[in-house]
């Protein structure tokens, strides 16, 4: 059975929710295997996002999986910028390939591709893990999961869901108490008076830049209280209320999922309205047909090549000559 096609929209800016689990759901990201490995993983994600046209909007590193909310941009093609990113990508290599002008279009497509980005960070994490742990082999359990996000409302919901992962796992009462998520990182940067850069999404664009990080932390902690302790009354700044606040029905649904420990349903590859879901399903069906045509043409070419080799073999045998044909003739269908 062929793999399900990955849905990637060709838009100037596209948002995705992605998740990757470790092999056999082992706690490879915990300190029990490699002390400080989560810090290495965060560094890899940030460095690769800087090389690719990717902005990390929210992230969380758990012991056996991680979530990312990404923004992938497709800016106008700039050969000088592509070359600079290409050179940064090769910094860790002992043997570096010199830049060629022919690489421009190829690496532009690579730096704006979700699958290439995830393959790069997962490969680097696996190499770092195996090197530190003195092992070899696979670290990840399979393909990463992804969903396309339709609009800003869905984006805020996804970011909130990602930040609540440690709360759902029972590791903390509030996301800001967990060190390995974006909310926890923002809180520590605020306490250390380090600069914090946040995306201008949802209610954040209505808040002054200097107060944006603290407002984000307050918002995420408030959502945790709504999930765990719905009876508590917590006041929020006016900028966070009204349309930016998640509906009570959503929080009830999350509480039910929290109590039942239900994961995200990855069968759907989209977040958003029913029309957007329908559009993504149509894109997926078109992609399946396209891949089927490619496989059919490949099979036809292989079939023709094998028939030609069999004909040559039969002709040589008729002339009493010997010829080795490296082909499994049994695969030919009459």
XYZ file of N, CA and C in Angstrom, residues 98-194:
291
model
N 31.265 23.327 -3.297
C 31.224 24.745 -3.684
C 29.875 25.116 -4.286
N 29.524 26.363 -4.125
C 28.242 26.861 -4.633
C 28.269 26.962 -6.153
N 27.139 26.623 -6.760
C 26.961 26.773 -8.201
C 25.656 27.517 -8.463
N 25.655 28.281 -9.520
C 24.454 29.041 -9.859
C 23.266 28.127 -10.137
N 23.553 26.924 -10.627
C 22.462 25.991 -10.936
C 21.735 25.525 -9.680
N 22.339 25.730 -8.505
C 21.710 25.298 -7.256
C 20.594 26.235 -6.799
N 20.501 27.416 -7.369
C 19.603 28.447 -6.829
C 18.158 27.966 -6.740
N 17.601 27.546 -7.858
C 16.203 27.117 -7.869
C 16.001 25.856 -7.037
N 16.957 24.950 -7.131
C 16.845 23.676 -6.406
C 16.809 23.893 -4.903
N 17.693 24.747 -4.376
C 17.739 24.945 -2.929
C 16.683 25.934 -2.454
N 16.174 26.763 -3.330
C 15.017 27.582 -2.947
C 13.826 26.673 -2.652
N 13.606 25.697 -3.530
C 12.519 24.743 -3.287
C 12.769 23.939 -2.013
N 14.022 23.631 -1.760
C 14.342 22.854 -0.561
C 14.114 23.668 0.712
N 14.538 24.920 0.709
C 14.426 25.748 1.910
C 12.994 26.194 2.189
N 12.087 25.965 1.266
C 10.677 26.308 1.484
C 9.799 25.063 1.557
N 10.415 23.904 1.760
C 9.683 22.639 1.761
C 9.596 22.086 3.177
N 8.385 21.766 3.606
C 8.168 21.249 4.957
C 8.881 19.919 5.166
N 8.770 19.011 4.216
C 9.368 17.681 4.370
C 10.884 17.761 4.482
N 11.517 18.623 3.686
C 12.972 18.769 3.752
C 13.405 19.326 5.100
N 12.633 20.272 5.612
C 12.957 20.853 6.919
C 12.875 19.799 8.016
N 11.787 19.032 8.028
C 11.625 18.016 9.059
C 12.666 16.905 8.916
N 12.978 16.533 7.682
C 14.001 15.501 7.474
C 15.356 15.967 7.998
N 15.653 17.235 7.805
C 16.947 17.774 8.245
C 17.058 17.776 9.768
N 16.033 18.274 10.452
C 16.146 18.349 11.910
C 16.071 16.957 12.536
N 15.249 16.070 11.992
C 15.172 14.719 12.551
C 16.475 13.958 12.338
N 17.097 14.135 11.176
C 18.372 13.466 10.914
C 19.460 13.993 11.845
N 19.496 15.286 12.054
C 20.526 15.859 12.932
C 20.300 15.462 14.389
N 19.037 15.409 14.804
C 18.759 14.940 16.161
C 19.195 13.490 16.334
N 18.897 12.654 15.347
C 19.258 11.236 15.435
C 20.772 11.059 15.475
N 21.495 11.816 14.652
C 22.959 11.718 14.667
C 23.524 12.163 16.012
N 22.983 13.253 16.553
C 23.458 13.738 17.853
C 23.162 12.723 18.958
N 21.981 12.110 18.895
C 21.612 11.110 19.908
C 22.522 9.890 19.826
N 22.715 9.364 18.629
C 23.551 8.169 18.474
C 24.999 8.441 18.862
N 25.486 9.624 18.532
C 26.867 9.965 18.882
C 27.034 10.079 20.393
N 26.091 10.745 21.056
C 26.198 10.929 22.504
C 25.935 9.640 23.272
N 25.066 8.794 22.719
C 24.679 7.568 23.417
C 25.525 6.370 23.016
N 26.373 6.548 22.005
C 27.202 5.443 21.546
C 26.421 4.342 20.878
N 25.361 4.707 20.163
C 24.508 3.720 19.501
C 24.421 4.040 18.014
N 23.661 3.226 17.311
C 23.393 3.462 15.895
C 21.986 2.979 15.592
N 21.461 3.416 14.460
C 20.132 2.966 14.067
C 19.105 4.076 14.126
N 17.847 3.667 14.011
C 16.749 4.629 13.931
C 16.399 5.179 15.310
N 16.077 6.459 15.316
C 15.604 7.101 16.538
C 14.111 7.385 16.470
N 13.610 7.673 15.271
C 12.211 8.067 15.098
C 11.375 6.891 14.632
N 10.119 6.894 15.033
C 9.251 5.756 14.787
C 8.599 5.727 13.425
N 8.709 6.766 12.639
C 8.072 6.782 11.330
C 8.009 8.194 10.789
N 7.160 8.395 9.808
C 6.997 9.723 9.216
C 6.413 10.694 10.237
N 6.771 11.938 10.089
C 6.167 12.945 10.955
C 4.720 13.195 10.523
N 3.892 13.583 11.474
C 2.500 13.925 11.204
C 2.404 15.427 10.942
N 1.497 15.806 10.068
C 1.355 17.234 9.772
C -0.091 17.571 9.462
N -0.447 18.815 9.781
C -1.758 19.362 9.449
C -1.577 20.795 8.967
N -2.347 21.151 7.954
C -2.336 22.520 7.451
C -3.333 23.347 8.262
N -2.951 24.562 8.590
C -3.796 25.441 9.406
C -4.398 26.508 8.502
N -5.712 26.668 8.595
C -6.409 27.549 7.656
C -6.252 29.023 7.992
N -6.575 29.407 9.217
C -6.675 30.829 9.541
C -6.095 31.099 10.927
N -6.183 32.355 11.326
C -5.574 32.780 12.582
C -6.270 32.179 13.796
N -7.567 32.017 13.721
C -8.295 31.418 14.840
C -7.829 29.980 15.067
N -7.705 29.223 13.995
C -7.204 27.853 14.115
C -5.747 27.845 14.562
N -4.987 28.839 14.118
C -3.579 28.924 14.506
C -3.439 29.115 16.015
N -4.234 29.998 16.602
C -4.172 30.211 18.044
C -4.587 28.960 18.802
N -5.555 28.248 18.265
C -5.984 27.014 18.929
C -4.866 25.972 18.897
N -4.180 25.858 17.766
C -3.083 24.890 17.662
C -1.947 25.268 18.606
N -1.597 26.543 18.636
C -0.524 26.988 19.528
C -0.880 26.703 20.982
N -2.142 26.934 21.333
C -2.574 26.662 22.701
C -2.513 25.171 23.007
N -2.944 24.351 22.052
C -2.884 22.902 22.255
C -1.444 22.436 22.473
N -0.526 22.954 21.673
C 0.876 22.548 21.789
C 1.429 22.920 23.165
N 1.131 24.130 23.603
C 1.658 24.579 24.895
C 1.078 23.778 26.060
N -0.118 23.205 25.887
C -0.754 22.465 26.979
C -0.295 21.010 27.066
N 0.595 20.570 26.192
C 1.034 19.172 26.215
C 1.628 18.744 27.556
N 2.542 19.503 28.140
C 3.059 19.074 29.450
C 1.994 19.075 30.542
N 0.991 19.940 30.414
C -0.112 19.943 31.382
C -0.934 18.669 31.222
N -1.230 18.304 29.969
C -1.982 17.077 29.708
C -1.232 15.845 30.205
N 0.101 15.889 30.137
C 0.911 14.749 30.574
C 1.101 14.717 32.088
N 0.600 15.733 32.784
C 0.726 15.768 34.237
C 2.095 16.187 34.727
N 2.881 16.845 33.876
C 4.229 17.258 34.268
C 4.239 18.591 35.004
N 3.178 19.371 34.859
C 3.131 20.682 35.498
C 1.680 21.151 35.543
N 1.452 22.196 36.312
C 0.122 22.792 36.403
C -0.095 23.851 35.332
N 0.990 24.512 34.931
C 0.917 25.576 33.928
C 2.054 25.406 32.929
N 1.845 25.757 31.670
C 2.919 25.631 30.678
C 4.176 26.418 31.037
N 4.012 27.549 31.717
C 5.181 28.363 32.050
C 6.095 27.679 33.061
N 5.597 26.630 33.734
C 6.429 25.892 34.690
C 7.258 24.811 34.010
N 7.013 24.573 32.727
C 7.735 23.531 31.992
C 8.819 24.194 31.149
N 10.051 23.762 31.328
C 11.184 24.449 30.695
C 11.269 24.223 29.200
N 10.699 23.108 28.702
C 10.936 22.729 27.311
C 9.726 22.979 26.422
N 9.146 24.150 26.579
C 8.120 24.626 25.651
C 8.331 26.120 25.475
N 7.712 26.680 24.460
C 7.958 28.092 24.168
C 7.470 28.995 25.296
N 6.359 28.643 25.952
C 5.880 29.464 27.067
C 6.883 29.484 28.210
N 7.409 28.313 28.560
C 8.414 28.256 29.616
C 9.673 29.021 29.256
N 10.066 28.953 27.998
C 11.246 29.700 27.559
C 11.002 31.204 27.641
N 9.814 31.648 27.215
C 9.493 33.071 27.297
C 9.531 33.560 28.746
N 8.981 32.760 29.653
C 8.951 33.158 31.066
C 10.365 33.326 31.611
N 11.255 32.395 31.275
C 12.629 32.484 31.769
C 13.382 33.643 31.127
N 13.090 33.924 29.881
C 13.719 35.080 29.241
C 13.241 36.390 29.872
N 11.967 36.434 30.234
C 11.437 37.630 30.894
C 12.104 37.823 32.250
N 12.227 36.730 33.003
C 12.849 36.822 34.323
C 14.317 37.224 34.225
N 14.990 36.765 33.171
C 16.404 37.109 32.984
C 16.589 38.416 32.221
N 15.472 39.071 31.883
C 15.497 40.337 31.141
C 16.201 40.204 29.794
N 15.997 39.055 29.160
C 16.522 38.850 27.815
C 15.451 39.217 26.792
